[in-house]
Coordinates of C-alpha atoms and ligand atoms in Angstrom, one line a residue:
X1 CA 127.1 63.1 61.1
X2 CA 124.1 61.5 61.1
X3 CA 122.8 59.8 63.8
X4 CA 120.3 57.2 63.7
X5 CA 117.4 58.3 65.9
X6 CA 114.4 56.8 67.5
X7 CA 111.7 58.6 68.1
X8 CA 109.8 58.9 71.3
X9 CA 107.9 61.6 73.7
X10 CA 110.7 62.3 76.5
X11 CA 109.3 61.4 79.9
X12 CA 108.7 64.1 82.4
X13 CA 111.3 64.6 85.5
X14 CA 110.3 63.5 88.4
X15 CA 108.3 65.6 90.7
X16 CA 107.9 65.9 94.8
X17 CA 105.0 63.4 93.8
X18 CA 107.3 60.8 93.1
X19 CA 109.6 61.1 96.1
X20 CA 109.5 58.8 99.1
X21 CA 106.6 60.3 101.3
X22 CA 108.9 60.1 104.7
X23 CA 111.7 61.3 103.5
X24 CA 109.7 64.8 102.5
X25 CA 108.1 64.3 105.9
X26 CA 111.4 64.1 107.6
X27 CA 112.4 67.8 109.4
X28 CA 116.2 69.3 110.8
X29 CA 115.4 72.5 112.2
X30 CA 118.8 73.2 112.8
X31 CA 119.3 73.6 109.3
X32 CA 115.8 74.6 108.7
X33 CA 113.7 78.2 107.6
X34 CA 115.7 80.1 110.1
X35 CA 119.7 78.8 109.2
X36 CA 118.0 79.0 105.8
X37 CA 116.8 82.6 106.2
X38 CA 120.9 83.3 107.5
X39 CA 122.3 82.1 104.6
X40 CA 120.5 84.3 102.3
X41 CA 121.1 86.9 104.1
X42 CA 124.9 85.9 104.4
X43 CA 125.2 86.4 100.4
X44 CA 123.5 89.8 100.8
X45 CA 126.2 90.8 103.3
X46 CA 128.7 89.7 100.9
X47 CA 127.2 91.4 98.0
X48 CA 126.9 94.8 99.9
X49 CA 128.0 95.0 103.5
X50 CA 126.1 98.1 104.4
X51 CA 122.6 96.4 103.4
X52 CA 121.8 94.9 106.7
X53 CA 121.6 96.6 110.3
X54 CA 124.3 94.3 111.2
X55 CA 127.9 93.6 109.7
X56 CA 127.7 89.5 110.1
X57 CA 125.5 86.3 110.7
X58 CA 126.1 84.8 114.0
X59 CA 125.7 81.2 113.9
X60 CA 124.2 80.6 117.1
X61 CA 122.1 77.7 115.8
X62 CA 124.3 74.8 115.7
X63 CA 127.2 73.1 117.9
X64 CA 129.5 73.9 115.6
X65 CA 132.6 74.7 117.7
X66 CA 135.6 75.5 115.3
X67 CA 133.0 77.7 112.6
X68 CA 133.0 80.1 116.4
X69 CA 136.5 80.6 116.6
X70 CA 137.1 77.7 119.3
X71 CA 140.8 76.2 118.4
X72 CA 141.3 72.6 117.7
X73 CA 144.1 70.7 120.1
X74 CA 147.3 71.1 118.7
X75 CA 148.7 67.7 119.4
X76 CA 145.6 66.6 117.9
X77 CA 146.3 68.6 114.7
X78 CA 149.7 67.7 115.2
X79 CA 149.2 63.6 114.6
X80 CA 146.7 65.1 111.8
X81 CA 148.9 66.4 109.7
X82 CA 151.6 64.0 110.4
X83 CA 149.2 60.8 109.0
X84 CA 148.2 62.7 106.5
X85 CA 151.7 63.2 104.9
X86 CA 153.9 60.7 105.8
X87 CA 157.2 61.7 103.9
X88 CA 157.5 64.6 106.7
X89 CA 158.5 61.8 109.2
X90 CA 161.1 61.5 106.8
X91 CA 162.9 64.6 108.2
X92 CA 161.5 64.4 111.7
X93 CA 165.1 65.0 113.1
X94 CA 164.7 68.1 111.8
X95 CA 161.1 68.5 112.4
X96 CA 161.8 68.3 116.3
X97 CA 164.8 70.4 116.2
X98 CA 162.9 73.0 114.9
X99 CA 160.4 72.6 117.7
X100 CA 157.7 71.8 114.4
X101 CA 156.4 68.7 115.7
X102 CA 156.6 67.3 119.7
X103 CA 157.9 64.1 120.0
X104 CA 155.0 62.1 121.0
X105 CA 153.0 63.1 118.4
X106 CA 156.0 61.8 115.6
X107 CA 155.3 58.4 118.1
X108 CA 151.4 59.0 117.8
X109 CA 151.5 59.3 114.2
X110 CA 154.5 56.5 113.7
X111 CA 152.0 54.1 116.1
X112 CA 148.8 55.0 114.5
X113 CA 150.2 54.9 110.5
X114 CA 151.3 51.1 111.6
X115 CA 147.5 50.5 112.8
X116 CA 146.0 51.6 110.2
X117 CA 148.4 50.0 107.9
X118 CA 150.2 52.8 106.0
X119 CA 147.7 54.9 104.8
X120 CA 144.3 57.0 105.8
X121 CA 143.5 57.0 102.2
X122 CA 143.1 53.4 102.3
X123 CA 139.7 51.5 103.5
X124 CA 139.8 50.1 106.7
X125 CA 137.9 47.1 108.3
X126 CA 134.1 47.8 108.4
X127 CA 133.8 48.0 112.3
X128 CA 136.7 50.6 112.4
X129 CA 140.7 49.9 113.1
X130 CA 141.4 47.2 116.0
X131 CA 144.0 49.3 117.8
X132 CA 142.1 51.9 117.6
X133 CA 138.9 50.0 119.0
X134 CA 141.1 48.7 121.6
X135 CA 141.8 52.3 122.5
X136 CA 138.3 53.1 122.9
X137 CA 137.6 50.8 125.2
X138 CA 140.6 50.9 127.6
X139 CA 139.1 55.0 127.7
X140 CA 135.3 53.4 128.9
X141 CA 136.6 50.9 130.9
X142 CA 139.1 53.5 132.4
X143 CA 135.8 56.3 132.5
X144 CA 133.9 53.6 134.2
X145 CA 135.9 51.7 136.6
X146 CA 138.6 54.1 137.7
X147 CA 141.4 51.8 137.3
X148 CA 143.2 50.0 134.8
X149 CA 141.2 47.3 133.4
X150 CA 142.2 43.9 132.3
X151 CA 143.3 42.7 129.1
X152 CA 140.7 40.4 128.4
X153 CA 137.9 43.7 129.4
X154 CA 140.0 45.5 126.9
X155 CA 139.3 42.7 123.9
X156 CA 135.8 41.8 125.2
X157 CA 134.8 45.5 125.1
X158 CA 136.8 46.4 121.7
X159 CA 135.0 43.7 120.1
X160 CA 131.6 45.6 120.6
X161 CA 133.0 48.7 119.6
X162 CA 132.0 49.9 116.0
X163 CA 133.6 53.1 114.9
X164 CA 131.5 55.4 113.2
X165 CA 131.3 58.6 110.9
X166 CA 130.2 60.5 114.2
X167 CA 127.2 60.0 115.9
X168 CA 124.5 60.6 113.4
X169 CA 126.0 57.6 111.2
X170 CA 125.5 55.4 114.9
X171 CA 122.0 56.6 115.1
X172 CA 121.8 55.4 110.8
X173 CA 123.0 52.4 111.2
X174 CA 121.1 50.7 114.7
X175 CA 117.9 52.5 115.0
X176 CA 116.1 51.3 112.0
X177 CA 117.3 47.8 113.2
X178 CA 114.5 47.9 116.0
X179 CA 112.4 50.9 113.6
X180 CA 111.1 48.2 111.2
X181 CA 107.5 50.0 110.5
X182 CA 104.4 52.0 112.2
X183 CA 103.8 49.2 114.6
X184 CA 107.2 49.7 116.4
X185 CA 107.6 52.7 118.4
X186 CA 110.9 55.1 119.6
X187 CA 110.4 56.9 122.7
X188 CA 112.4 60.3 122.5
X189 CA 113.1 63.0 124.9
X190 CA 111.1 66.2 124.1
X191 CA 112.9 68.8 123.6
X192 CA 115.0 66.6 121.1
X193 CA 117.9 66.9 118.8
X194 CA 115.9 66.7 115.8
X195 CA 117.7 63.8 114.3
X196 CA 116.0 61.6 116.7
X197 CA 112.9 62.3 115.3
X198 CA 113.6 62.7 111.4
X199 CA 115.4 58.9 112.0
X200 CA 112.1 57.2 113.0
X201 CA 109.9 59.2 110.3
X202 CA 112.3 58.4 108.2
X203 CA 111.7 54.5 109.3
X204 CA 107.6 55.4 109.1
X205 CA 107.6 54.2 113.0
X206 CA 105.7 55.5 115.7
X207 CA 107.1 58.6 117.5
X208 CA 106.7 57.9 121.3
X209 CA 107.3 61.6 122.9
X210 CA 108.1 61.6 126.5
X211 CA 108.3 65.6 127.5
X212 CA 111.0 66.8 129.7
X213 CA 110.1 68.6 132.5
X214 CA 111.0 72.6 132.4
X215 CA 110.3 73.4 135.9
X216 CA 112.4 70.9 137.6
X217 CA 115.3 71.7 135.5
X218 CA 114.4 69.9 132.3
X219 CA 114.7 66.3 134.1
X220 CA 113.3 62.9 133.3
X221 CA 110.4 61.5 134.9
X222 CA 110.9 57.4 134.2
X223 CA 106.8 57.2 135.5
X224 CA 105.8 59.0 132.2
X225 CA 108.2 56.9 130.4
X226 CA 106.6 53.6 132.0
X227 CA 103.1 55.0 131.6
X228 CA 104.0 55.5 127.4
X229 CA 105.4 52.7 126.8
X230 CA 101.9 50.5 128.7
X231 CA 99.5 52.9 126.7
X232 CA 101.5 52.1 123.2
X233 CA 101.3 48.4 124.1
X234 CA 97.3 48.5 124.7
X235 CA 97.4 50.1 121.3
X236 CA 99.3 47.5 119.4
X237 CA 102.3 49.6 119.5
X238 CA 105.6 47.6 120.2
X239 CA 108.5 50.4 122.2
X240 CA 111.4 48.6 120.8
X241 CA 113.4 51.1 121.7
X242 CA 114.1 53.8 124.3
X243 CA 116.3 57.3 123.5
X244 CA 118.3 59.6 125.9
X245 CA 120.1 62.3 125.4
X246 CA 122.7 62.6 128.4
X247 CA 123.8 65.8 128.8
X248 CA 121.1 67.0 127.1
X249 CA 120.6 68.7 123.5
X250 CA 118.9 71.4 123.8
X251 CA 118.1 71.6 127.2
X252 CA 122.0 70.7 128.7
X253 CA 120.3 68.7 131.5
X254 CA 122.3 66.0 133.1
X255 CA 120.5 62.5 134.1
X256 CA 121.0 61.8 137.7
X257 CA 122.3 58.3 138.5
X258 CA 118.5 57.5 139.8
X259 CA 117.2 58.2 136.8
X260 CA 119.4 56.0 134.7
X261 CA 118.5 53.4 137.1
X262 CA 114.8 53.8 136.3
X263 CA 115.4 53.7 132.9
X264 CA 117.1 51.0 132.5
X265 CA 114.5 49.1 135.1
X266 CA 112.3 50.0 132.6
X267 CA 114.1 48.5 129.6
X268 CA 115.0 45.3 131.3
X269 CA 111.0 44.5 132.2
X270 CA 109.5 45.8 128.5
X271 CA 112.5 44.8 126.5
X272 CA 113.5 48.1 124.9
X273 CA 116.8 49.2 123.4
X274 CA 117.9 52.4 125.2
X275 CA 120.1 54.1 122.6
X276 CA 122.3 56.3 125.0
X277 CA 123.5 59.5 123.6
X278 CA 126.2 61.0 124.9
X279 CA 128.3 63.3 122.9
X280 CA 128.1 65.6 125.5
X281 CA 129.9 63.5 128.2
X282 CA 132.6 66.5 128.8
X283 CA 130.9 69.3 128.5
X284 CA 129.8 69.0 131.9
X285 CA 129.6 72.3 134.1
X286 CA 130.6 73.0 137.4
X287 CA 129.2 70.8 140.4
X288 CA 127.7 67.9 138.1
X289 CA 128.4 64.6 137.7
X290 CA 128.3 62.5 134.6
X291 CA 127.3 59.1 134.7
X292 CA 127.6 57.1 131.4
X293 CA 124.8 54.6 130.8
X294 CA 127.3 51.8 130.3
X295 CA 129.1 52.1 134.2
X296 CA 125.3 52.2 135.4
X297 CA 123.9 49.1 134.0
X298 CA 127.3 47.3 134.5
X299 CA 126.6 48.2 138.0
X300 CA 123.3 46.8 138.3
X301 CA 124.6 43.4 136.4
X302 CA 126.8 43.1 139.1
X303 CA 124.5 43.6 141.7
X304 CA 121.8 41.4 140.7
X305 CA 123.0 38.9 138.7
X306 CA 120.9 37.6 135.6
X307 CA 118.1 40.2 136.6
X308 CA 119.8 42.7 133.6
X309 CA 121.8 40.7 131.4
X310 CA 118.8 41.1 128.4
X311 CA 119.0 45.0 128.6
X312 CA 120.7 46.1 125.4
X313 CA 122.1 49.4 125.4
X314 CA 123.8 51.6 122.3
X315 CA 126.0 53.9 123.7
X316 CA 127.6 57.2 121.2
X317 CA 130.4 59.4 121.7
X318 CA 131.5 61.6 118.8
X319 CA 134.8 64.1 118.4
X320 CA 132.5 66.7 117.6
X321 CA 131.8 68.2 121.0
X322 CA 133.6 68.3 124.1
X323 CA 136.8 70.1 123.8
X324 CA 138.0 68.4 120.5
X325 CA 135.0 70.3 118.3
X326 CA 136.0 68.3 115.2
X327 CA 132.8 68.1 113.9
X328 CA 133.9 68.2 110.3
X329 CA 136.2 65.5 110.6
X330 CA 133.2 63.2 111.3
X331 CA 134.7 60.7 114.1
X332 CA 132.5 59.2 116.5
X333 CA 132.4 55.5 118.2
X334 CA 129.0 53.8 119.0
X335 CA 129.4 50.8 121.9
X336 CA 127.1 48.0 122.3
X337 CA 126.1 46.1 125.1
X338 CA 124.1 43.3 125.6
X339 CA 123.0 42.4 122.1
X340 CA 122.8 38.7 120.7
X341 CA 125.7 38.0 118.3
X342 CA 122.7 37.6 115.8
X343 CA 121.9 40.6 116.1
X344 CA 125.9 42.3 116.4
X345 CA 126.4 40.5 112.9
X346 CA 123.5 42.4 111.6
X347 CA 125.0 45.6 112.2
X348 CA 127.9 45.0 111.4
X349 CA 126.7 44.2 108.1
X350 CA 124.9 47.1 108.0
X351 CA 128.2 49.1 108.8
X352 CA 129.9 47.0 106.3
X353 CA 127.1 48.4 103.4
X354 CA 129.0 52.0 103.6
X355 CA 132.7 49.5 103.8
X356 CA 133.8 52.0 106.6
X357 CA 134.2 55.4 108.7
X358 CA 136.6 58.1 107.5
X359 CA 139.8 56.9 108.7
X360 CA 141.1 60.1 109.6
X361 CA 138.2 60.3 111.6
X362 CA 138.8 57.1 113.4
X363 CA 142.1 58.8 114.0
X364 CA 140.6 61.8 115.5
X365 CA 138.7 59.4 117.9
X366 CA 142.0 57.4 119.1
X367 CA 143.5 61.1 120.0
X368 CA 140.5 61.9 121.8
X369 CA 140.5 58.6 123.7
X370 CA 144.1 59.1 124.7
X371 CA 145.4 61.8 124.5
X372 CA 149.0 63.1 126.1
X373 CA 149.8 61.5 128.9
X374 CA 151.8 62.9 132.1
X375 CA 155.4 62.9 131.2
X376 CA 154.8 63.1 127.5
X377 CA 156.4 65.9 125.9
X378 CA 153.0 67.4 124.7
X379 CA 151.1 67.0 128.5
X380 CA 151.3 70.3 129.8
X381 CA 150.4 72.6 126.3
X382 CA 147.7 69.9 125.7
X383 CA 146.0 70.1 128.9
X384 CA 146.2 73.7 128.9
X385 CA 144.6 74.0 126.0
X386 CA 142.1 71.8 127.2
X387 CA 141.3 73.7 130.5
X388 CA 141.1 76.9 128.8
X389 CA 138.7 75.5 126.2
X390 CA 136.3 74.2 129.1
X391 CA 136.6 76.9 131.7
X392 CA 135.6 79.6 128.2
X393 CA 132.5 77.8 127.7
X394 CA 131.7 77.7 131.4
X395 CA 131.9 81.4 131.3
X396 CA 130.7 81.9 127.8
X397 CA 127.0 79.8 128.8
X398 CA 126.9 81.8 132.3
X399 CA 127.2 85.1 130.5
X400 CA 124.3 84.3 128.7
X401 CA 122.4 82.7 131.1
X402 CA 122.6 85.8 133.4
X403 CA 121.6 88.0 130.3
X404 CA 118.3 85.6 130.0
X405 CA 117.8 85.4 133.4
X406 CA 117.2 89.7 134.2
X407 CA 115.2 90.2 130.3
X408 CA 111.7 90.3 130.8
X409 CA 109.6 87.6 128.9
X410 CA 112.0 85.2 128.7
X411 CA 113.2 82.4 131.5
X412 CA 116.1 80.2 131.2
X413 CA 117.6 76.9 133.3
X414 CA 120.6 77.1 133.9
X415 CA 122.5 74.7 131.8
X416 CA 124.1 71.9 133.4
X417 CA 126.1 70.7 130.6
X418 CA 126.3 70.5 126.7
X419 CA 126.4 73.8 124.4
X420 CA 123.1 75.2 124.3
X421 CA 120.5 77.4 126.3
X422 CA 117.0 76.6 125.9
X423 CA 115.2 79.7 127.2
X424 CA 111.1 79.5 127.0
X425 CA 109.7 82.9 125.7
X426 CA 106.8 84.6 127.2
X427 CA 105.1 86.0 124.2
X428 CA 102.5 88.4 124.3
X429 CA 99.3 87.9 122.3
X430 CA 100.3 90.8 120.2
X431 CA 103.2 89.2 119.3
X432 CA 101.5 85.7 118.7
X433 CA 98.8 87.2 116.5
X434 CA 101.6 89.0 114.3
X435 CA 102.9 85.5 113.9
X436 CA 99.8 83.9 112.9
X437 CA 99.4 86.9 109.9
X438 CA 102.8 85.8 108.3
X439 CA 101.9 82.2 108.8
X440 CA 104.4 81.4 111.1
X441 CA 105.1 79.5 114.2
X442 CA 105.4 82.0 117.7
X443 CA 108.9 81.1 118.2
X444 CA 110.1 80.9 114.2
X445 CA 108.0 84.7 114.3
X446 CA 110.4 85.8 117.1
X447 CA 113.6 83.9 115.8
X448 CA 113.6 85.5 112.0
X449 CA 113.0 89.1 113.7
X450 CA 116.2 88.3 116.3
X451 CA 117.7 87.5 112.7
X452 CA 116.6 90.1 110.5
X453 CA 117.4 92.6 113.2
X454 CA 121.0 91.5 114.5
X455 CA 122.7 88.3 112.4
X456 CA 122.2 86.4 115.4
X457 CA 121.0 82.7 113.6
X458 CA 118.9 80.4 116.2
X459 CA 116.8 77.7 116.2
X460 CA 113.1 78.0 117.5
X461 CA 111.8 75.8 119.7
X462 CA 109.2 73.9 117.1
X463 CA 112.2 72.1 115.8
X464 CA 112.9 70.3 119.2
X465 CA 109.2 70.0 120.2
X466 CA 108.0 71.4 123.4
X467 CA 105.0 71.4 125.5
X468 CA 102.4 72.6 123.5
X469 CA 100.9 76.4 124.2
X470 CA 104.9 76.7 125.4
X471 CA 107.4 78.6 123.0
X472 CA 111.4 78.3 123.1
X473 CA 114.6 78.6 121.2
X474 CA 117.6 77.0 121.3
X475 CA 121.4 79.0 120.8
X476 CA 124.2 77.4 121.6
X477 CA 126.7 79.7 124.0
X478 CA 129.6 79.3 121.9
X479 CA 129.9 82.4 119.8
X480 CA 133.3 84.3 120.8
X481 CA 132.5 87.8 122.5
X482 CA 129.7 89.8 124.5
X483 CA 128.8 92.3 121.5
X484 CA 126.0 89.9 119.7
X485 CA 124.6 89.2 123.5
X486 CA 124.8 93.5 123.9
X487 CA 123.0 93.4 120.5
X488 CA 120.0 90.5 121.5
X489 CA 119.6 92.2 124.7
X490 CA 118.8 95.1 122.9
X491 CA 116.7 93.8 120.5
X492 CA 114.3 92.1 122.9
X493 CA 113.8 94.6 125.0
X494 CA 112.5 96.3 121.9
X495 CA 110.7 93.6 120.9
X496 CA 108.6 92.9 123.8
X497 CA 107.8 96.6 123.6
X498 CA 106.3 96.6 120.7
X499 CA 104.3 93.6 121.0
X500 CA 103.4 94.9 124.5
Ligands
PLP1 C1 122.7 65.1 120.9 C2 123.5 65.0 119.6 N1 123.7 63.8 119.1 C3 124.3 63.6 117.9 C4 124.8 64.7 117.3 C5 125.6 64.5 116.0 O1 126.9 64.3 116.3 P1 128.0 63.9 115.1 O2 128.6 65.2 114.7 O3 128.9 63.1 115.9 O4 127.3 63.2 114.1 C6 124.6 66.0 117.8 C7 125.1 67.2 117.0 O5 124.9 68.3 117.4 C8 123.9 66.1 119.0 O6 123.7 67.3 119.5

């Protein structure tokens, strides 16, 4: 066959030239040169298991719960499964004869496949399933007040619920609302979680660091916030809006309620957006206390009537941390306060743009909200599971904190909440002038050893920012077992000899 063809000189692909400038710009250490460095090494493992000094990669450089052997909820998994294929409710006489399936999760999944009418294959509304919504806030009016709320609280607060593809699709969808261009400016926590900053590059705003301090247990000072946000305003910068991580990623610090206070005192007289993160909000350890943005600026509205009402808040929650560790299933609920119903129809056009979450993870986000109550069949098993899952981790980020605290040339916090230890190395010159030969960073330098030498995959402290002249990493505690801490242990001490 012949085909009738025009002549022309192809065009050449397109190169890293041609590519938005701040999206190359844009950096996620946590899946950066080090993770990237793992991987590699990963296939090696798999191509010849002997090849390495070590027998696997541990992936100590992201939250990522479930990947480190933590068990998801069985009721949760339960409801899951039942949603997922309907026709077994069918047979769920037998199903609870056979002790398959507990009874209130056949009345989970029964309630929920109503809600959601008949199907998590099918698109739901754009801000996320009503019932669901409704759900959530009965859970942060519940969090928040300590009592049963009202019905009408329940609709009000539901109404400024948008449920989300976890967190990061929260922090997509409102910060480049108030991220228009480089004369707007996001202040961020530093150390960050690194989406933070690769959002507003990504925006081509202005990056407003406030540092964390690492001697007083990585708190907030709301003075150096104030003084930022005056010295970006004498420069023409407008701080539209305000980020905090609460508990804290990487350094698993918890705001006190004065703090919080401060903050928002500072949003209400500059008129800033505080985006409150706080995926973290049960992984809390030991004798602190939690306090959501939300319950503190509902407290102050009360208090001093008209003085707050302008302050508009963005509060996250995701299923991928706390006990539930669904990360994968991408579930997460963002609630706003505050905002102008101008500006609530904006977003929810914006959410409207991707038509709507993952339904199975909206699901996911219901069970965390509510999950078995006392008297229902799966109660006991679920909180259980629960308990053992919380008191693991409080022992898990202890053992490694004491390991951190008794090496030499390293100092640690000790982690109030969240998954993470953000120890600050003491690096000798030796071992900083090694660095500088291979052309890389201190704490990437000390990281790809840890790596190369034991499978143990962490994040330097670069990625997060820190206090310049100051080098860290961040690991999160959650890999199962004391052998990889035996083999870090061992490694530093070897390290810091040589680079004596
Ligand atoms: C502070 C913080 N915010 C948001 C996220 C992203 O959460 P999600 O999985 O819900 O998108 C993470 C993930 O590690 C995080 O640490």
């Amino acid at each position: 066959m012949t085909m009738n063809q025009k002549t022309f000189l192809p065009a050449p692909k397109f190169s890293l030239n041609d590519i938005n400038e701040s999206i190359l710009k844009a950096e996620y250490a946590i899946r950066g040169t080090i993770p990237n460095r793992a991987e590699e090494l990963d296939i090696q493992l798999l191509e010849n298991s002997k090849s390495l000094p070590f027998a696997k990669i541990v992936y100590a450089n992201i939250g990522n719960p479930q990947q480190l052997d933590q068990q998801p909820l069985t009721f949760q998994r339960q409801v899951m499964s039942l949603v997922q294929f309907p026709d077994l409710l069918k047979s769920k006489d037998i199903l609870l004869a056979q002790k398959i399936y507990s009874k209130d999760s056949i009345e989970r999944a029964t309630k929920l496949l109503n809600s959601i009418g008949g199907s998590v294959g099918a698109y739901s509304s754009s801000q996320g399933v009503l019932d669901i919504r409704k759900n959530v806030a009965r859970f942060i009016l519940k969090r928040d007040l300590h009592h049963d709320p009202t019905q009408d609280l329940i609709d009000e607060t539901a109404s400024n619920v948008f449920l989300t593809a976890g967190a990061s699709t929260a922090v997509d969808h409102i910060l480049p609302l108030f991220a228009k261009d480089e004369s707007c400016g996001v202040l961020l926590p530093i150390p960050q979680y690194p989406l933070y900053t690769a959002a507003v590059t990504l925006q081509k705003s202005k990056l407003l660091p406030y540092y964390l301090n690492e001697s007083n247990n990585w708190s907030t000072d709301p003075k150096q916030i104030e003084q930022i946000v005056i010295d970006a305003i004498k420069q023409n910068i407008k701080p539209t809006t305000l980020v905090v991580i609460n508990p804290g990623n990487p350094t698993g610090a918890i705001l006190t309620k004065d703090s919080i206070i401060d903050i928002i005192d500072i949003a209400a007289e500059y008129g800033i957006v505080i985006i409150a993160d706080e995926v973290y909000q049960e992984n809390v350890y030991e004798a602190f206390e939690f306090h959501s943005f939300k319950k503190v600026l509902s407290e102050l509205r009360k208090n001093y009537p008209s003085k707050y009402d302008n302050v508009q808040l963005a509060s996250l929650h995701s299923i991928s941390k706390g006990v539930n560790g669904e990360c994968g299933q991408r579930g997460g609920y963002m609630e706003i306060t505050g905002f102008s119903n101008d500006v609530k129809k904006v977003l929810l056009k914006v959410a409207s743009i991707s038509i709507c979450s993952v339904v199975t993870g909206q699901i996911l986000v219901d069970l965390m909200v509510n999950p078995p109550q006392p008297g229902d069949e799966s109660y006991e098993l679920d909180q259980l599971e629960r308990s053992v899952i919380h008191s693991n981790l409080i022992l898990k980020s202890n053992t490694l904190y004491d390991v951190f605290t008794r090496l030499p040339g390293i100092s640690c916090q000790k982690p109030q909440g969240a998954m993470y230890l953000f120890p600050r190395l003491h690096l000798s010159e030796n071992a900083i002038n090694a660095a500088t030969e291979l052309n890389l960073k201190p704490d990437e330098f000390y990281c790809l050893k840890l790596l190369e030498n034991t499978g143990i995959c962490t994040v330097p402290g670069s990625g997060f920012g820190q206090y310049p002249g100051t080098y860290h990493l961040r690991t999160t505690f959650l890999p199962p077992g004391i052998e990889w801490i035996n083999s870090w242990e061992k490694f530093h001490l070897e390290f810091m000899e040589k680079y004596k």
